[in-house]
Short mmCIF file of C-alpha atoms and ligand atoms in Angstrom, two decimals:
data_model
loop_
_atom_site.label_atom_id
_atom_site.label_comp_id
_atom_site.label_asym_id
_atom_site.label_seq_id
_atom_site.Cartn_x
_atom_site.Cartn_y
_atom_site.Cartn_z
CA MET A 15 47.15 113.60 -16.07
CA LYS A 16 43.68 113.42 -17.57
CA LEU A 17 41.27 115.72 -15.72
CA ALA A 18 38.25 113.43 -16.07
CA PRO A 19 36.95 110.33 -14.27
CA TYR A 20 38.76 107.10 -15.11
CA TRP A 21 35.29 105.52 -15.32
CA TRP A 22 34.40 107.47 -18.46
CA SER A 23 37.40 105.98 -20.30
CA SER A 24 36.72 102.39 -19.25
CA LEU A 25 33.06 101.76 -20.06
CA ASN A 26 32.14 98.45 -21.70
CA GLU A 27 32.28 98.51 -25.47
CA GLY A 28 29.20 100.14 -27.01
CA GLU A 29 28.08 101.52 -23.63
CA SER A 30 27.21 105.16 -23.14
CA ILE A 31 26.21 107.48 -20.33
CA GLU A 32 24.79 110.02 -22.75
CA SER A 33 21.12 110.46 -23.41
CA PRO A 34 19.76 111.98 -26.62
CA ASP A 35 17.98 115.30 -26.39
CA ALA A 36 14.24 115.08 -25.78
CA ALA A 37 11.55 117.75 -25.67
CA LEU A 38 9.69 118.27 -22.39
CA PRO A 39 6.23 116.71 -22.62
CA GLU A 40 3.32 118.93 -21.54
CA GLU A 41 2.46 116.71 -18.62
CA ALA A 42 3.39 113.50 -16.82
CA ASP A 43 2.28 111.54 -13.77
CA CYS A 44 5.68 112.11 -12.14
CA VAL A 45 8.66 114.37 -12.69
CA VAL A 46 12.05 113.47 -11.24
CA VAL A 47 14.63 116.27 -10.93
CA GLY A 48 18.18 114.91 -11.19
CA SER A 49 19.37 111.82 -13.03
CA GLY A 50 21.90 110.17 -10.74
CA PHE A 51 21.40 106.80 -9.02
CA ALA A 52 18.50 108.15 -6.93
CA GLY A 53 16.67 109.83 -9.81
CA LEU A 54 16.99 106.93 -12.21
CA MET A 55 16.03 104.31 -9.63
CA ALA A 56 12.97 106.34 -8.65
CA ALA A 57 12.03 106.70 -12.33
CA LEU A 58 12.48 102.98 -13.02
CA THR A 59 10.32 101.98 -10.04
CA LEU A 60 7.56 104.43 -10.95
CA ARG A 61 7.56 103.43 -14.62
CA ARG A 62 7.40 99.75 -13.79
CA HIS A 63 4.24 100.55 -11.84
CA GLY A 64 2.65 102.11 -14.88
CA ARG A 65 3.34 105.81 -14.23
CA SER A 66 4.44 108.16 -17.02
CA VAL A 67 7.76 109.63 -15.88
CA VAL A 68 9.96 112.52 -17.00
CA VAL A 69 13.51 112.85 -15.66
CA ILE A 70 15.09 116.30 -15.96
CA ASP A 71 18.80 116.98 -15.56
CA ARG A 72 20.78 120.17 -15.96
CA THR A 73 23.65 118.23 -17.60
CA GLN A 74 23.94 114.80 -19.16
CA PRO A 75 22.67 111.98 -16.91
CA GLY A 76 25.26 110.71 -14.47
CA LEU A 77 27.58 113.69 -14.63
CA GLY A 78 26.81 114.55 -11.00
CA ALA A 79 28.35 112.22 -8.44
CA ALA A 80 27.01 109.02 -10.07
CA THR A 81 29.98 108.52 -12.39
CA ARG A 82 32.57 110.38 -10.29
CA ASN A 83 32.65 108.23 -7.18
CA GLY A 84 35.05 105.57 -5.90
CA GLY A 85 32.63 102.69 -6.49
CA ILE A 86 32.82 101.29 -2.95
CA CYS A 87 29.39 99.87 -2.06
CA SER A 88 29.07 99.90 1.71
CA GLY A 89 25.78 101.44 2.88
CA ASN A 90 27.93 102.91 5.60
CA ILE A 91 26.53 104.89 8.52
CA ARG A 92 28.83 107.64 9.79
CA ILE A 93 27.40 107.91 13.27
CA PRO A 94 28.58 105.21 15.71
CA HIS A 95 25.91 102.78 16.86
CA GLY A 96 26.37 103.86 20.49
CA GLU A 97 25.75 107.51 19.65
CA LEU A 98 22.60 106.62 17.70
CA THR A 99 21.41 104.53 20.66
CA GLU A 100 21.88 107.49 22.99
CA LYS A 101 19.86 109.70 20.63
CA GLY A 102 17.05 107.37 19.58
CA GLY A 103 17.28 104.15 21.58
CA ARG A 104 18.71 100.73 20.76
CA ASP A 105 15.87 99.72 18.39
CA TYR A 106 16.38 102.86 16.33
CA ALA A 107 20.14 102.31 16.09
CA ASP A 108 19.61 98.67 15.06
CA GLN A 109 17.10 99.72 12.40
CA VAL A 110 19.51 102.30 10.93
CA TYR A 111 22.36 99.82 10.72
CA GLY A 112 20.02 97.04 9.58
CA GLU A 113 18.75 99.19 6.71
CA GLY A 114 22.37 99.72 5.59
CA VAL A 115 22.83 95.95 5.24
CA GLU A 116 19.43 95.57 3.53
CA ALA A 117 20.13 98.40 1.07
CA ARG A 118 23.53 96.96 0.16
CA GLN A 119 22.12 93.48 -0.37
CA ASP A 120 19.32 94.96 -2.46
CA LEU A 121 21.90 96.61 -4.73
CA ALA A 122 23.71 93.28 -5.21
CA ARG A 123 20.41 91.51 -6.00
CA PHE A 124 19.38 94.25 -8.43
CA ILE A 125 22.68 94.03 -10.33
CA GLU A 126 22.34 90.26 -10.61
CA GLU A 127 18.67 90.21 -11.59
CA GLU A 128 19.05 92.99 -14.15
CA GLN A 129 22.33 91.51 -15.39
CA ILE A 130 24.24 94.77 -15.20
CA ASP A 131 27.82 94.13 -16.25
CA CYS A 132 29.61 96.39 -13.77
CA ALA A 133 32.24 94.14 -12.12
CA TYR A 134 30.29 94.02 -8.85
CA HIS A 135 32.00 91.83 -6.27
CA GLN A 136 32.34 91.73 -2.50
CA PRO A 137 36.02 92.03 -1.67
CA GLY A 138 35.32 93.67 1.71
CA TRP A 139 36.37 97.03 3.12
CA PHE A 140 39.15 97.51 5.64
CA GLN A 141 39.03 100.55 7.91
CA GLY A 142 42.62 101.20 8.95
CA ALA A 143 43.38 102.77 12.35
CA MET A 144 45.82 105.68 12.19
CA SER A 145 46.63 105.45 15.93
CA PRO A 146 46.33 102.91 18.78
CA ALA A 147 43.50 105.01 20.23
CA ASP A 148 41.61 104.83 16.91
CA PHE A 149 42.10 101.04 16.91
CA ASP A 150 40.62 100.72 20.42
CA ARG A 151 37.65 102.91 19.52
CA MET A 152 37.01 101.04 16.27
CA SER A 153 37.30 97.65 17.97
CA ARG A 154 34.71 98.66 20.56
CA GLU A 155 32.38 99.79 17.77
CA ALA A 156 32.92 96.50 15.88
CA GLU A 157 32.15 94.46 19.01
CA ARG A 158 28.97 96.44 19.43
CA LEU A 159 27.95 95.96 15.80
CA GLN A 160 28.52 92.22 16.10
CA THR A 161 25.45 92.23 18.38
CA VAL A 162 23.20 93.84 15.73
CA SER A 163 21.07 91.01 14.36
CA GLU A 164 21.56 91.80 10.65
CA TYR A 165 25.32 91.52 11.12
CA GLN A 166 25.03 88.47 13.38
CA ALA A 167 23.01 86.70 10.69
CA LYS A 168 25.95 87.13 8.34
CA GLY A 169 28.40 85.44 10.70
CA HIS A 170 31.76 87.17 10.52
CA GLU A 171 30.58 90.21 8.60
CA ILE A 172 32.73 92.46 10.81
CA ARG A 173 36.15 91.30 11.86
CA ILE A 174 38.70 93.03 14.07
CA VAL A 175 42.12 92.66 12.44
CA GLY A 176 45.14 93.25 14.67
CA ARG A 177 48.25 94.97 13.43
CA ASP A 178 50.16 91.69 13.08
CA ASP A 179 47.50 90.21 10.80
CA GLN A 180 46.63 93.16 8.57
CA ALA A 181 49.22 92.39 5.87
CA GLY A 182 46.91 89.58 4.71
CA VAL A 183 44.28 92.23 3.90
CA ILE A 184 46.26 95.40 3.08
CA ASN A 185 49.99 95.22 2.71
CA THR A 186 51.04 98.30 4.65
CA THR A 187 52.64 98.98 8.01
CA ARG A 188 50.92 102.37 8.32
CA PHE A 189 47.84 101.13 10.19
CA HIS A 190 47.62 100.12 13.85
CA GLY A 191 45.21 97.32 12.87
CA GLY A 192 41.63 97.91 11.79
CA ILE A 193 38.18 96.56 11.06
CA LEU A 194 37.31 94.40 8.05
CA ARG A 195 33.72 94.61 6.82
CA GLU A 196 33.54 91.51 4.71
CA GLY A 197 30.15 92.14 3.11
CA THR A 198 31.12 95.43 1.50
CA GLY A 199 31.10 95.44 -2.30
CA ALA A 200 32.73 97.42 -5.06
CA PHE A 201 31.76 98.09 -8.67
CA HIS A 202 32.56 100.14 -11.75
CA PRO A 203 30.22 103.09 -11.22
CA GLY A 204 30.30 104.17 -14.88
CA ARG A 205 29.23 100.71 -16.06
CA PHE A 206 26.60 100.43 -13.34
CA PHE A 207 25.19 103.81 -14.31
CA ALA A 208 25.21 102.94 -18.02
CA GLY A 209 23.30 99.71 -17.23
CA LEU A 210 20.76 101.56 -15.10
CA LEU A 211 20.29 104.24 -17.76
CA LYS A 212 19.68 101.58 -20.41
CA LEU A 213 17.00 99.93 -18.25
CA VAL A 214 15.28 103.27 -17.59
CA ARG A 215 15.28 104.25 -21.24
CA GLY A 216 14.12 100.77 -22.23
CA GLU A 217 11.05 101.20 -20.01
CA GLY A 218 10.07 104.37 -21.86
CA VAL A 219 10.98 107.01 -19.28
CA VAL A 220 11.46 110.41 -20.98
CA ILE A 221 14.89 111.81 -20.07
CA CYS A 222 15.46 115.51 -20.72
CA PRO A 223 19.18 116.32 -20.42
CA GLN A 224 20.67 119.83 -20.50
CA THR A 225 17.48 121.22 -18.92
CA ILE A 226 17.66 123.29 -15.75
CA VAL A 227 14.76 123.20 -13.31
CA ARG A 228 14.21 126.72 -11.98
CA LEU A 229 10.93 126.70 -10.08
CA ILE A 230 8.25 124.31 -8.88
CA GLU A 231 4.84 125.97 -8.52
CA ASP A 232 1.35 124.86 -7.51
CA GLU A 233 -1.22 124.56 -10.30
CA GLY A 234 -4.48 123.27 -8.93
CA SER A 235 -3.75 119.97 -7.24
CA ARG A 236 -0.69 119.43 -9.45
CA LYS A 237 2.77 120.96 -9.76
CA ARG A 238 4.18 122.96 -12.64
CA ILE A 239 7.92 122.46 -13.10
CA LEU A 240 9.46 125.45 -14.84
CA THR A 241 12.75 124.95 -16.65
CA ASP A 242 14.94 126.98 -18.99
CA ARG A 243 13.39 124.96 -21.84
CA GLY A 244 9.70 125.20 -21.05
CA SER A 245 7.51 123.68 -18.36
CA VAL A 246 5.78 120.41 -17.53
CA LEU A 247 2.76 119.70 -15.33
CA ALA A 248 3.06 116.72 -12.96
CA GLY A 249 1.01 114.91 -10.36
CA ARG A 250 4.08 114.24 -8.19
CA VAL A 251 7.62 115.65 -8.08
CA LEU A 252 10.74 114.01 -6.65
CA VAL A 253 13.91 116.03 -6.13
CA THR A 254 17.16 114.03 -6.19
CA THR A 255 19.73 116.76 -6.83
CA ASN A 256 21.71 116.00 -3.62
CA ALA A 257 25.21 117.53 -3.64
CA TYR A 258 24.56 119.28 -6.99
CA THR A 259 21.55 121.25 -5.75
CA GLY A 260 23.46 124.49 -6.30
CA ARG A 261 22.60 128.01 -5.15
CA ASP A 262 21.17 129.60 -8.25
CA GLN A 263 17.69 128.04 -8.61
CA GLY A 264 14.65 129.22 -6.69
CA PHE A 265 13.10 125.74 -6.45
CA SER A 266 15.91 124.33 -4.35
CA ARG A 267 16.12 126.87 -1.52
CA TYR A 268 14.35 124.63 0.97
CA LEU A 269 16.72 121.73 0.28
CA ARG A 270 20.00 123.60 0.01
CA ARG A 271 19.64 125.08 3.51
CA ARG A 272 19.60 121.52 4.83
CA LEU A 273 22.37 119.89 2.78
CA VAL A 274 26.06 120.80 2.80
CA PRO A 275 28.01 119.88 -0.37
CA VAL A 276 31.59 118.80 0.36
CA GLN A 277 34.14 118.49 -2.40
CA SER A 278 35.97 115.26 -2.88
CA ALA A 279 38.85 114.37 -5.22
CA ILE A 280 40.11 111.12 -6.70
CA ILE A 281 43.37 110.09 -8.39
CA VAL A 282 44.08 106.89 -10.32
CA THR A 283 47.59 105.62 -10.97
CA GLU A 284 49.01 104.39 -14.22
CA ASP A 285 48.68 100.67 -15.01
CA ILE A 286 51.07 99.05 -12.50
CA GLY A 287 50.13 95.48 -13.40
CA GLU A 288 48.07 92.83 -11.62
CA ASP A 289 50.96 91.36 -9.63
CA ARG A 290 51.87 94.66 -8.03
CA VAL A 291 48.26 95.46 -7.22
CA ARG A 292 47.82 91.99 -5.68
CA SER A 293 50.94 92.43 -3.58
CA LEU A 294 49.41 95.59 -2.06
CA PHE A 295 45.81 94.34 -1.88
CA PRO A 296 46.05 90.55 -1.29
CA GLN A 297 42.22 90.22 -1.16
CA LEU A 298 41.54 93.14 -3.53
CA SER A 299 39.63 94.77 -0.62
CA SER A 300 38.96 98.47 -0.53
CA PHE A 301 40.22 100.42 2.47
CA SER A 302 39.81 103.75 4.18
CA THR A 303 41.73 105.52 6.91
CA SER A 304 40.52 106.79 10.29
CA ALA A 305 42.12 110.21 9.65
CA ASN A 306 39.92 113.29 10.08
CA LEU A 307 40.44 114.00 6.36
CA SER A 308 39.83 110.34 5.65
CA ALA A 309 41.08 108.71 2.45
CA TYR A 310 39.64 105.68 0.66
CA CYS A 311 41.50 103.44 -1.72
CA ARG A 312 40.84 100.42 -3.94
CA PRO A 313 42.14 98.59 -6.98
CA THR A 314 40.36 99.45 -10.24
CA PRO A 315 38.02 96.65 -11.42
CA ASP A 316 40.62 95.32 -13.88
CA GLY A 317 43.00 94.88 -10.94
CA ARG A 318 45.77 96.90 -12.63
CA ARG A 319 45.61 100.40 -11.12
CA VAL A 320 45.12 101.98 -7.71
CA LEU A 321 42.43 104.59 -7.01
CA LEU A 322 42.61 106.90 -3.99
CA GLY A 323 40.13 109.57 -2.94
CA SER A 324 39.97 112.16 -0.18
CA ARG A 325 38.89 115.72 0.58
CA SER A 326 39.53 118.36 -2.08
CA PHE A 327 40.72 121.94 -1.58
CA ASP A 328 39.34 123.11 -4.94
CA ARG A 329 36.07 123.93 -6.66
CA LEU A 330 36.29 123.09 -10.35
CA GLU A 331 39.39 121.07 -11.21
CA PRO A 332 41.93 119.35 -8.97
CA SER A 333 44.77 121.78 -8.23
CA ARG A 334 48.38 120.80 -7.67
CA ARG A 335 47.78 121.19 -3.91
CA THR A 336 44.93 118.64 -3.98
CA VAL A 337 46.80 116.19 -6.22
CA ASP A 338 49.94 116.47 -4.06
CA PHE A 339 47.85 115.87 -0.93
CA LEU A 340 46.29 112.73 -2.46
CA LYS A 341 49.64 111.50 -3.77
CA SER A 342 51.37 111.95 -0.42
CA THR A 343 48.49 110.11 1.30
CA LEU A 344 48.87 107.24 -1.17
CA HIS A 345 52.65 107.09 -0.77
CA GLY A 346 52.34 107.33 3.01
CA ILE A 347 50.35 104.10 2.95
CA PHE A 348 52.16 102.38 0.07
CA PRO A 349 55.75 103.74 -0.10
CA ASP A 350 56.25 101.32 -2.99
CA LEU A 351 53.99 103.55 -5.14
CA GLY A 352 56.28 106.56 -4.71
CA GLY A 353 57.28 106.56 -8.39
CA ALA A 354 53.88 105.68 -9.86
CA VAL A 355 52.54 108.16 -12.41
CA ILE A 356 49.04 109.52 -11.81
CA ASP A 357 46.97 109.07 -14.99
CA TYR A 358 43.59 110.48 -13.86
CA GLY A 359 42.39 113.10 -11.39
CA TRP A 360 38.92 114.59 -10.91
CA LEU A 361 36.54 116.21 -8.43
CA GLY A 362 32.97 115.68 -7.31
CA ASN A 363 30.57 116.64 -4.53
CA VAL A 364 29.13 114.59 -1.69
CA ALA A 365 26.41 115.95 0.61
CA PHE A 366 25.83 115.93 4.36
CA THR A 367 22.80 116.68 6.49
CA GLN A 368 23.39 118.22 9.89
CA ASN A 369 23.17 114.82 11.61
CA HIS A 370 25.23 113.03 8.91
CA LEU A 371 22.38 110.59 8.15
CA PRO A 372 20.59 110.16 4.82
CA THR A 373 17.15 111.73 4.54
CA ILE A 374 13.84 111.23 2.73
CA PHE A 375 11.06 113.70 3.43
CA GLU A 376 8.11 115.52 1.90
CA HIS A 377 7.67 119.28 1.91
CA ASP A 378 4.93 121.18 0.13
CA LYS A 379 3.94 117.95 -1.70
CA VAL A 380 7.45 117.49 -3.16
CA ILE A 381 9.53 114.47 -2.10
CA TYR A 382 13.23 115.01 -1.40
CA VAL A 383 16.06 112.50 -0.86
CA GLY A 384 19.76 113.10 -0.17
CA GLY A 385 22.53 113.47 2.39
CA TYR A 386 24.33 110.15 1.84
CA ALA A 387 27.54 111.44 3.46
CA GLY A 388 29.84 109.94 0.83
CA SER A 389 28.14 106.52 0.75
CA GLY A 390 25.58 107.07 -1.99
CA THR A 391 26.35 104.15 -4.31
CA VAL A 392 24.11 102.13 -1.99
CA TRP A 393 22.01 104.85 -0.31
CA ALA A 394 21.05 106.99 -3.33
CA ARG A 395 19.69 104.04 -5.30
CA TRP A 396 17.89 102.71 -2.24
CA LEU A 397 16.29 106.00 -1.23
CA GLY A 398 15.37 106.70 -4.88
CA ARG A 399 13.43 103.45 -4.78
CA LYS A 400 11.91 104.32 -1.39
CA ALA A 401 10.85 107.75 -2.71
CA ALA A 402 9.04 106.07 -5.61
CA GLU A 403 7.37 103.64 -3.21
CA LYS A 404 6.23 106.63 -1.17
CA VAL A 405 4.48 108.01 -4.27
CA LEU A 406 3.02 104.62 -5.13
CA ALA A 407 2.12 103.86 -1.49
CA THR A 408 3.35 100.30 -2.11
CA SER A 409 5.92 99.95 0.65
CA ASN A 410 4.86 98.03 3.71
CA ARG A 411 8.02 99.27 5.44
CA PRO A 412 9.16 102.85 4.85
CA SER A 413 12.78 103.76 5.31
CA VAL A 414 13.89 104.51 8.86
CA PHE A 415 15.13 107.85 7.40
CA ASP A 416 11.65 108.81 6.16
CA GLY A 417 10.31 111.57 8.35
CA ALA A 418 10.69 115.21 9.23
CA PRO A 419 13.00 117.34 7.06
CA PRO A 420 16.52 117.63 8.45
CA PRO A 421 17.05 120.86 10.39
CA GLU A 422 18.23 124.00 8.62
CA ILE A 423 21.94 124.65 9.10
CA PRO A 424 22.37 127.98 10.91
CA LEU A 425 23.89 130.90 8.92
CA TYR A 426 23.87 128.83 5.76
CA ASP A 427 22.19 129.19 2.37
CA GLY A 428 24.00 126.69 0.17
CA ASN A 429 27.49 128.26 0.22
CA PRO A 430 29.67 126.13 2.52
CA TRP A 431 31.93 129.06 3.51
CA PHE A 432 32.98 127.21 6.68
CA MET A 433 34.51 124.18 4.90
CA PRO A 434 38.03 125.67 4.40
CA PHE A 435 38.18 126.26 8.18
CA PHE A 436 37.14 122.68 8.94
CA ASN A 437 39.55 121.30 6.33
CA GLY A 438 42.42 123.37 7.74
CA TYR A 439 41.69 122.33 11.32
CA PHE A 440 41.41 118.63 10.38
CA ALA A 441 44.60 118.79 8.30
CA ILE A 442 46.53 120.12 11.32
CA ARG A 443 45.14 117.42 13.63
CA ASP A 444 46.00 114.72 11.08
CA ALA A 445 49.53 116.08 10.67
CA ILE A 446 50.06 115.93 14.45
CA ASN A 447 48.72 112.35 14.58
CA GLU A 448 50.88 111.40 11.62
CA ARG A 449 54.00 112.59 13.43
CA ARG A 450 53.06 110.88 16.69
CA PHE A 451 51.80 107.56 15.40
CA ARG A 452 53.53 106.75 12.11
CA PRO A 453 55.09 103.35 12.89
C1 FAD B 153 34.65 111.88 -5.61
C2 FAD B 153 33.52 111.08 -5.03
C3 FAD B 153 33.76 109.81 -4.50
C4 FAD B 153 32.72 109.06 -3.97
N1 FAD B 153 32.96 107.77 -3.58
C5 FAD B 153 31.93 107.02 -3.14
C6 FAD B 153 32.13 105.64 -2.84
O1 FAD B 153 33.22 105.08 -3.03
N2 FAD B 153 31.09 104.94 -2.34
C7 FAD B 153 29.86 105.51 -2.16
O2 FAD B 153 28.94 104.83 -1.68
N3 FAD B 153 29.61 106.80 -2.50
C8 FAD B 153 30.61 107.56 -2.99
N4 FAD B 153 30.37 108.84 -3.36
C9 FAD B 153 29.02 109.40 -3.18
C10 FAD B 153 28.05 108.98 -4.28
O3 FAD B 153 28.65 109.04 -5.54
C11 FAD B 153 26.84 109.91 -4.25
O4 FAD B 153 26.31 109.96 -2.95
C12 FAD B 153 25.75 109.44 -5.20
O5 FAD B 153 26.25 109.24 -6.48
C13 FAD B 153 24.63 110.46 -5.20
O6 FAD B 153 23.71 110.09 -6.22
P1 FAD B 153 22.49 110.99 -6.55
O7 FAD B 153 21.64 110.26 -7.49
O8 FAD B 153 21.84 111.40 -5.28
O9 FAD B 153 23.07 112.36 -7.10
P2 FAD B 153 23.91 112.78 -8.38
O10 FAD B 153 24.44 111.62 -9.14
O11 FAD B 153 24.89 113.79 -7.93
O12 FAD B 153 22.80 113.45 -9.31
C14 FAD B 153 22.23 114.71 -9.04
C15 FAD B 153 21.82 115.31 -10.38
O13 FAD B 153 20.99 116.46 -10.16
C16 FAD B 153 21.18 117.31 -11.26
N5 FAD B 153 20.67 118.66 -10.96
C17 FAD B 153 21.08 119.50 -9.98
N6 FAD B 153 20.38 120.66 -10.02
C18 FAD B 153 19.50 120.55 -11.05
C19 FAD B 153 18.53 121.41 -11.61
N7 FAD B 153 18.29 122.64 -11.12
N8 FAD B 153 17.82 120.97 -12.68
C20 FAD B 153 18.03 119.74 -13.18
N9 FAD B 153 18.95 118.88 -12.69
C21 FAD B 153 19.67 119.27 -11.64
C22 FAD B 153 22.69 117.28 -11.46
O14 FAD B 153 23.06 117.71 -12.76
C23 FAD B 153 23.01 115.80 -11.19
O15 FAD B 153 23.11 115.04 -12.38
C24 FAD B 153 31.40 109.61 -3.91
C25 FAD B 153 31.15 110.88 -4.44
C26 FAD B 153 32.19 111.61 -5.00
C27 FAD B 153 31.89 112.95 -5.59
#
């Protein structure tokens, strides 16, 4: 098994996600910390409005979550619409869900207009119910979402699929029915990132890889960004480090107390051929499970392999325990894949705020975005753009997530010591459900 993302081995010919070394300029209008989807989209937007922009990343661009994800493009919101209504009212809940649809459509338009060759398509996303109770709960949520105007405008964007009909979407007997979100897309994240990087570089943004930001200090009305390779003076600073914020840099303390990184792992099977993939995924839709330690699964863009991701129990490389957990999840859904060899396995981080919603906020004249809760292919790019619009003051409609910083998480300073306890508890609950409800 190769311990690296499948996406790195399947870029388009001549494409690269590497950026040549560049010296830090002395000053710039804007500095962006982090070069994932959010950082690059912010940089592109600012540059196209005439600002000089420097992007700084501690590694090569894209080696955070941007080229490690599953490539499902949903703009998903983790909190049920009803719960959001209770907290903030019906209008607020509609705005949150509406922005998810808008952000996803904006990604599709961007890919088309910029002609990024990343296999973007909209095969839909099936959320499979692991128990009859999950199916009832999910159906109620789907009925509720069908009354949100952005979904209504799309006709049958959300469809309840009963157990007897699900084989037309996902060929498994494991689920007790589910919900099909027909507008959800999927892409090759490596190719998308390579396309975005090319656009950003083509516009003349200075990208400084292998440069660690350590501190951000006031200097008159501007900010001095201190790195391990010198410093740069900037009018505005945007921080887009999300789940890779880390614990070791002084500049990030404010953010890391508000964002919890959660480790995620992915495996990709050997080439099992198009016919076998089609027999399992008749519509080539992605799917996820309603388990507490939820898994997501999709065909690779060439339609020849199967990718499955879920929670990881490791920190640096996938251990046998993590790979076995992912394999048994895959085989539990598709017993036919019992003998399939796993060719690729890797890890990455996703980040959560306390309320599990994305965030964009300003603190001490620095703009922060993050907390996409595992759905950043859509949200990170969108909030990167919104952060740039905040600097430019061009947006006539700020994001519904733009506001106060998310609350600090009690007893927490960037080390998610509590995650093993949560993972253990969820694993036990899932095992009990599995025994009770496996058809
Ligand atoms: C395994 C996995 C599967 C996923 N699957 C999906 C999916 O199917 N669909 C979906 O929508 N989302 C998915 N996600 C989430 C999605 O990939 C992320 O939310 C998104 O890529 C975040 O983008 P970003 O630009 O915010 O951050 P990143 O791409 O993580 O970029 C942050 C950058 O900040 C840099 N950085 C950190 N600290 C410093 C510093 N001190 N100085 C300089 N640079 C610094 C890092 O090096 C990194 O490059 C998945 C994530 C993982 C890990």
